[in-house]
Amino acid sequence: MSFFESLKAVAAQAVELVQNNPQVVSGIQKIIEENGGVSGIVQKFKDKGFAEAASSWVGTGENVNISAAEVLKVLGSDSVQELAKKVGLDSEATAGLIGNLLPMVIDKLSPDGKEPGGDITSQLSSLASLFTK
């Protein structure tokens, strides 16, 4: 299986998981809101040493992915465990899911390469519809 096919399979699994557990989207929304919105969470990743990855999510190029361990380092285990309980996964799997979805969510919320202003909640709600169709 090529790298592209593997990536496609992971993305398909993530979308299926989100469709079966809409709490994932609301959980990521809560994480973004609790960390000061898009600019706040991007800054938090930059402050913890992941400036290249975080900048790529807002920028117009390829998104740099982050690992489950990196998610746990930046967000802390409490945030991840809270979402893990809601979706019925362990913390490591949930951190991996956040690591796969957060770059996509931030990217979609910043389509012009700029951090969004305005109502993040409505933007996230419309973004959630991409996963639940």
PDB file of C-alpha atoms in Angstrom, residues 23-24 26-31 34-35 72 75-92 94-95 98:
ATOM      1  CA  GLN A  23     -19.222  14.358  19.845  1.00  0.00           C
ATOM      2  CA  VAL A  24     -15.767  14.404  18.241  1.00  0.00           C
ATOM      3  CA  SER A  26     -18.129  19.254  19.437  1.00  0.00           C
ATOM      4  CA  GLY A  27     -15.141  18.105  21.494  1.00  0.00           C
ATOM      5  CA  ILE A  28     -12.668  19.666  19.081  1.00  0.00           C
ATOM      6  CA  GLN A  29     -14.823  22.798  19.033  1.00  0.00           C
ATOM      7  CA  LYS A  30     -14.633  22.927  22.829  1.00  0.00           C
ATOM      8  CA  ILE A  31     -10.849  22.440  22.776  1.00  0.00           C
ATOM      9  CA  GLU A  34     -11.072  26.751  25.619  1.00  0.00           C
ATOM     10  CA  ASN A  35      -7.698  27.618  24.137  1.00  0.00           C
ATOM     11  CA  LEU A  72      -0.909  15.344  24.701  1.00  0.00           C
ATOM     12  CA  LEU A  75      -3.216  20.153  25.247  1.00  0.00           C
ATOM     13  CA  GLY A  76      -2.554  18.081  28.338  1.00  0.00           C
ATOM     14  CA  SER A  77      -4.072  14.768  29.279  1.00  0.00           C
ATOM     15  CA  ASP A  78      -7.154  16.250  30.986  1.00  0.00           C
ATOM     16  CA  SER A  79      -8.572  17.784  27.784  1.00  0.00           C
ATOM     17  CA  VAL A  80      -7.857  14.639  25.818  1.00  0.00           C
ATOM     18  CA  GLN A  81      -9.292  12.338  28.492  1.00  0.00           C
ATOM     19  CA  GLU A  82     -12.486  14.382  28.655  1.00  0.00           C
ATOM     20  CA  LEU A  83     -13.051  13.917  24.918  1.00  0.00           C
ATOM     21  CA  ALA A  84     -11.961  10.262  25.109  1.00  0.00           C
ATOM     22  CA  LYS A  85     -14.749   9.531  27.606  1.00  0.00           C
ATOM     23  CA  LYS A  86     -17.322  11.131  25.294  1.00  0.00           C
ATOM     24  CA  VAL A  87     -16.276   9.179  22.200  1.00  0.00           C
ATOM     25  CA  GLY A  88     -15.501   5.873  23.904  1.00  0.00           C
ATOM     26  CA  LEU A  89     -11.829   5.671  22.965  1.00  0.00           C
ATOM     27  CA  ASP A  90      -8.698   5.568  25.070  1.00  0.00           C
ATOM     28  CA  SER A  91      -6.631   8.733  25.502  1.00  0.00           C
ATOM     29  CA  GLU A  92      -3.936   7.686  23.037  1.00  0.00           C
ATOM     30  CA  THR A  94      -8.299  10.188  20.984  1.00  0.00           C
ATOM     31  CA  ALA A  95      -5.065  12.201  20.908  1.00  0.00           C
ATOM     32  CA  ILE A  98      -7.229  15.118  17.420  1.00  0.00           C
TER      33      ILE A  98
END
